[in-house]
Short mmCIF file of C-alpha atoms in Angstrom, two decimals:
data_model
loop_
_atom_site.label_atom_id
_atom_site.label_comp_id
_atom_site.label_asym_id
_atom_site.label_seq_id
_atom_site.Cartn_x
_atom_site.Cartn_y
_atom_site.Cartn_z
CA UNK A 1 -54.64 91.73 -15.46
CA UNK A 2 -54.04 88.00 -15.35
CA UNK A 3 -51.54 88.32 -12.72
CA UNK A 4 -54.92 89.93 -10.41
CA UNK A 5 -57.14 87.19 -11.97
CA UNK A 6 -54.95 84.59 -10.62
CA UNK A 7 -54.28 86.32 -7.45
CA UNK A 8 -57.97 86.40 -6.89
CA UNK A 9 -58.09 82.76 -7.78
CA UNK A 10 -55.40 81.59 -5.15
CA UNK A 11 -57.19 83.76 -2.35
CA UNK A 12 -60.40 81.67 -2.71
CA UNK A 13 -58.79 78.58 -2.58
CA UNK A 14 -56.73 79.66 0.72
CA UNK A 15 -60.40 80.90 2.05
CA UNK A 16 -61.55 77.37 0.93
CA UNK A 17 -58.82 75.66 3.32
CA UNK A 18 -59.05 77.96 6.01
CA UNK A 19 -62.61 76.76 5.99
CA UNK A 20 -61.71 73.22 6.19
CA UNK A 21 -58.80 74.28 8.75
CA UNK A 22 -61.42 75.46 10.93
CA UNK A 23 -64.27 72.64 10.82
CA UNK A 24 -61.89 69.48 10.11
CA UNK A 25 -62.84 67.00 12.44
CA UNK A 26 -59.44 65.15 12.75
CA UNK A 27 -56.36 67.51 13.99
CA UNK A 28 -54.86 65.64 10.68
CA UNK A 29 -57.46 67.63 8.39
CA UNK A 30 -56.06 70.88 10.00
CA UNK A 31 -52.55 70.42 9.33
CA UNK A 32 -53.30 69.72 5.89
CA UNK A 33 -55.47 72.78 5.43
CA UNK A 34 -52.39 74.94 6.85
CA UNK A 35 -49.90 73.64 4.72
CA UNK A 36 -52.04 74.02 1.80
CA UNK A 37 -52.71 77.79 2.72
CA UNK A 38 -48.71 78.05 2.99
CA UNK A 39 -48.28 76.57 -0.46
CA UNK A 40 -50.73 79.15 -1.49
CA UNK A 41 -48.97 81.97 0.46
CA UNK A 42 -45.76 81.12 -1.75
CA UNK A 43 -47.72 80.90 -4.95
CA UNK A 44 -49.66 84.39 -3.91
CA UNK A 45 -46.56 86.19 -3.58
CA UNK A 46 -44.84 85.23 -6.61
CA UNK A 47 -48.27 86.38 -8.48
CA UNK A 48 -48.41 90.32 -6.30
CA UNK A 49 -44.78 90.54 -6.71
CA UNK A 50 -45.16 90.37 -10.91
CA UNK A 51 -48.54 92.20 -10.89
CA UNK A 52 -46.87 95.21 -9.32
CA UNK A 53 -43.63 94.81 -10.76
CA UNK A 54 -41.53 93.75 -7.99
CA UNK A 55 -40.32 90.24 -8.48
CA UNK A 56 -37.93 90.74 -5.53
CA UNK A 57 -40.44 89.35 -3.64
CA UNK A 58 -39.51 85.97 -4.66
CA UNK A 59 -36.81 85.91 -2.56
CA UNK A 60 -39.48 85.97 0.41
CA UNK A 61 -40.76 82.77 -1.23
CA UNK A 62 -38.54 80.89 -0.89
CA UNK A 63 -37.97 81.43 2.46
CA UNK A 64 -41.32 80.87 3.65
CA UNK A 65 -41.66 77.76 1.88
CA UNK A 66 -38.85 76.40 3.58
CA UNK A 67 -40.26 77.75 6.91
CA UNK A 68 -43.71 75.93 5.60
CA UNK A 69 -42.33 72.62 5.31
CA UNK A 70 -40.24 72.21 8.53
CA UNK A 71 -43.35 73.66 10.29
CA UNK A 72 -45.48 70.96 9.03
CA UNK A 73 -42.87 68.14 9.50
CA UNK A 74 -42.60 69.75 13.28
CA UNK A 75 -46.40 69.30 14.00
CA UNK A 76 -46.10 66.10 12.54
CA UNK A 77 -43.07 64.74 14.79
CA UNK A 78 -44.22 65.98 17.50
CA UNK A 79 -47.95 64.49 17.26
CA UNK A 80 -46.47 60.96 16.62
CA UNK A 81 -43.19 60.99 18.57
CA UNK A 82 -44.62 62.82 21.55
CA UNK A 83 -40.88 64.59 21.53
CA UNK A 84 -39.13 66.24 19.10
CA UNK A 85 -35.31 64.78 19.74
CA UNK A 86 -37.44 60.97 19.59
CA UNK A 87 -35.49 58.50 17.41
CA UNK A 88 -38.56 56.33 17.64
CA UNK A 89 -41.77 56.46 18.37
CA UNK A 90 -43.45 56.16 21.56
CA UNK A 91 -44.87 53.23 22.21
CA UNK A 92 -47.56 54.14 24.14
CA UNK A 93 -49.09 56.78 21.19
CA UNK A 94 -49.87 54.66 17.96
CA UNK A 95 -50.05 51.23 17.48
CA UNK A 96 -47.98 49.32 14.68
CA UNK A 97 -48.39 49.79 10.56
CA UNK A 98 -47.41 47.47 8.83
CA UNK B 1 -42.69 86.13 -30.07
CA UNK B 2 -43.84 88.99 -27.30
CA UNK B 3 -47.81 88.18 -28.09
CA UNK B 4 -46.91 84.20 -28.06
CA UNK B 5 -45.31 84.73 -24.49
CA UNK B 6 -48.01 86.34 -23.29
CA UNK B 7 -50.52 84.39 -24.92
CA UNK B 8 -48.58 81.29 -23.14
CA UNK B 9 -48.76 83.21 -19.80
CA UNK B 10 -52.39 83.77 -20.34
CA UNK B 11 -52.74 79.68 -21.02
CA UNK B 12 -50.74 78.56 -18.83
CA UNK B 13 -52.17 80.74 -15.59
CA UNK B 14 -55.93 80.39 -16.55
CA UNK B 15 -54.89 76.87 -16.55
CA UNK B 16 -53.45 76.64 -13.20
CA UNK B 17 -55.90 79.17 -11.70
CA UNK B 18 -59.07 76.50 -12.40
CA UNK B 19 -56.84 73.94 -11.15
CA UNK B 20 -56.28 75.99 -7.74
CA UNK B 21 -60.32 76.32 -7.81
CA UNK B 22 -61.23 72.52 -8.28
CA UNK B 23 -58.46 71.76 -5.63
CA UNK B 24 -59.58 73.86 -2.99
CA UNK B 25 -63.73 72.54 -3.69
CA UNK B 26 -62.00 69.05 -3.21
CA UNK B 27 -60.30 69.76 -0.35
CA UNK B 28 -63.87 71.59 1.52
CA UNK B 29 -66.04 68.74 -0.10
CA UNK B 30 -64.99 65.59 0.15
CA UNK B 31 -66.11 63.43 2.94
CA UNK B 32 -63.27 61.84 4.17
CA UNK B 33 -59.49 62.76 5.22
CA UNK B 34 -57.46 60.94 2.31
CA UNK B 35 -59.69 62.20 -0.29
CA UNK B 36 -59.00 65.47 0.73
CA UNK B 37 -55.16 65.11 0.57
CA UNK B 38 -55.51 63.77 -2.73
CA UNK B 39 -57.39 67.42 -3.60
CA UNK B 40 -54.62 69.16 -1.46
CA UNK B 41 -51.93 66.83 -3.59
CA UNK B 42 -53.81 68.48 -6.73
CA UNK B 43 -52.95 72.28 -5.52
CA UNK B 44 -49.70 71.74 -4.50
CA UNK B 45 -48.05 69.86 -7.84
CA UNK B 46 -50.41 71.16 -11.24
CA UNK B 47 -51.60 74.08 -10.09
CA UNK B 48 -48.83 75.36 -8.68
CA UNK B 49 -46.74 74.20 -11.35
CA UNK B 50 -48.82 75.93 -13.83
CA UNK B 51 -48.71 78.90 -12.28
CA UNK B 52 -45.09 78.97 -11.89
CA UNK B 53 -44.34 78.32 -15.54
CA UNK B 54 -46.54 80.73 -16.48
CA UNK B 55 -44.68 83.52 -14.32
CA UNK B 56 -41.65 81.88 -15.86
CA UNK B 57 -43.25 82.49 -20.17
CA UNK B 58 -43.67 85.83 -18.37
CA UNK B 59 -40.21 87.00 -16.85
CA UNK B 60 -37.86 85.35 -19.80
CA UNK B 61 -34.55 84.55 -19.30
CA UNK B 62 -34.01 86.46 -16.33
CA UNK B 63 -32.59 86.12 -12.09
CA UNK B 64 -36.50 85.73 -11.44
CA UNK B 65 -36.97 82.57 -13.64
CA UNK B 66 -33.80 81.19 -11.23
CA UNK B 67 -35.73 82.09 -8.45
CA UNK B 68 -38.73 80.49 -9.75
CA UNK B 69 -37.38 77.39 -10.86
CA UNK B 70 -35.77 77.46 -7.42
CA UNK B 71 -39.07 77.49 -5.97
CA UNK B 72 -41.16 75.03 -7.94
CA UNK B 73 -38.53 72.22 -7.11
CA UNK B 74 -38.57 73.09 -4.07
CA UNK B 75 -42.38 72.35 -3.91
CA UNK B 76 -42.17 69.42 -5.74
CA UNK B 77 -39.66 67.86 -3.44
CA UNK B 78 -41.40 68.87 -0.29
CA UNK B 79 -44.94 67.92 -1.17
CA UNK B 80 -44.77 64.25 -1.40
CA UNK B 81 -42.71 64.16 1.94
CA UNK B 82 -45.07 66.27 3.88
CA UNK B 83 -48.25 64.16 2.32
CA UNK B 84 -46.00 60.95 3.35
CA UNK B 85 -45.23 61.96 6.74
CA UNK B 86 -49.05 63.39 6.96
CA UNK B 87 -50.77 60.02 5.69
CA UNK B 88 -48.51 57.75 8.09
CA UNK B 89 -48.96 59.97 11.25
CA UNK B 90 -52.77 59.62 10.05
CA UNK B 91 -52.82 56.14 10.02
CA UNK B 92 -50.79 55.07 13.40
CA UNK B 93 -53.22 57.29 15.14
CA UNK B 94 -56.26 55.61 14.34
CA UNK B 95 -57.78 57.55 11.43
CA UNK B 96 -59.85 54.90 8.96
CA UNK B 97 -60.74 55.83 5.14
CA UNK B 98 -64.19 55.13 4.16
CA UNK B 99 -64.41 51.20 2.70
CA UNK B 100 -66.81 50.25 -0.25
CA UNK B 101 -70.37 50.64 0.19
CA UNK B 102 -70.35 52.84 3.51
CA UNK B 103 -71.85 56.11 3.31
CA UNK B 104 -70.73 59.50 5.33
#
């Protein structure tokens, strides 16, 4: 019962950052709306894998949250490096912050 | 002690459910893109840490509360590097947060 209440909750917040996935103005705003809906992904599982009595599913978890992070950190590199086997950044992308 | 737990579990996921809502509102709502990491911060370290002890009231001492506290580490170690690595990527490329007084 609460399990489904929460599950419900979690979906509307994933629709809520697919939203801003979709209409973020900045490619920045997008990332962040993805990893958020991965987060949720994790958090969704655990809560369907104890509503139906399966908590195996946990084990599927953790994998994808590991799989959500170096994603992330991927699209990140690669945006600000301009190549992924950079040691430091390019210097014609960004400018310096200090 | 079984109508405690489960009293907890009720608490505790309620809790982190209205924390999921006001996270995700934050994160369509606000008008610029650091405020909405802070709402997307919000998600990813109360709510989902609610949640997760709440599954964990829930499953007792068991191999799923390993797995659990396995997993909400895990989140709370990754989230700050991700929103680190996010906010300086932001920032080298130009993105500005709104100053005092401007309006968007």
């Amino acid at each position: 019962m609460i399990f489904s209440a929460a599950s419900v909750a979690v979906l509307g917040t994933m629709f809520m950052a697919m939203t801003r996935a979709l209409r973020g103005p900045t490619v920045f705003d997008r990332v962040l709306a993805v990893n958020m809906f991965g987060t949720k992904t994790v958090l969704l599982m655990c809560l369907v894998g104890f509503a139906v009595g399966r908590p195996e599913f946990m084990d599927v978890a953790i994998v994808y949250a590991l799989m959500n992070f170096i994603g992330t950190l991927t699209i990140l590199k690669y945006y600000e490096y301009g190549d992924l086997a950079a040691t430091e950044p390019a210097e014609d992308r960004l400018e310096e912050v200090d | 002690m079984e109508v405690a737990l489960t009293a907890l579990t009720w608490v505790f996921l309620g809790l982190g459910s209205i924390l999921m809502i006001v996270g995700g509102v934050g994160v369509l709502r606000l008008p610029d893109f650091f405020s909405r990491m802070h709402g997307a911060g919000l998600t990813d370290t109360m709510g989902a840490g609610l949640i997760l002890i709440g599954l964990m009231f829930e499953s007792g001492l068991s191999a799923p509360t390993v797995r659990l506290v396995m997993i909400l580490l895990f989140l709370w170690y990754t989230s700050p590097v991700g929103g680190h690595a996010l906010a300086k990527a932001a920032l080298s490329s130009g993105v500005q947060p709104i100053q005092d007084g401007e309006k968007r």
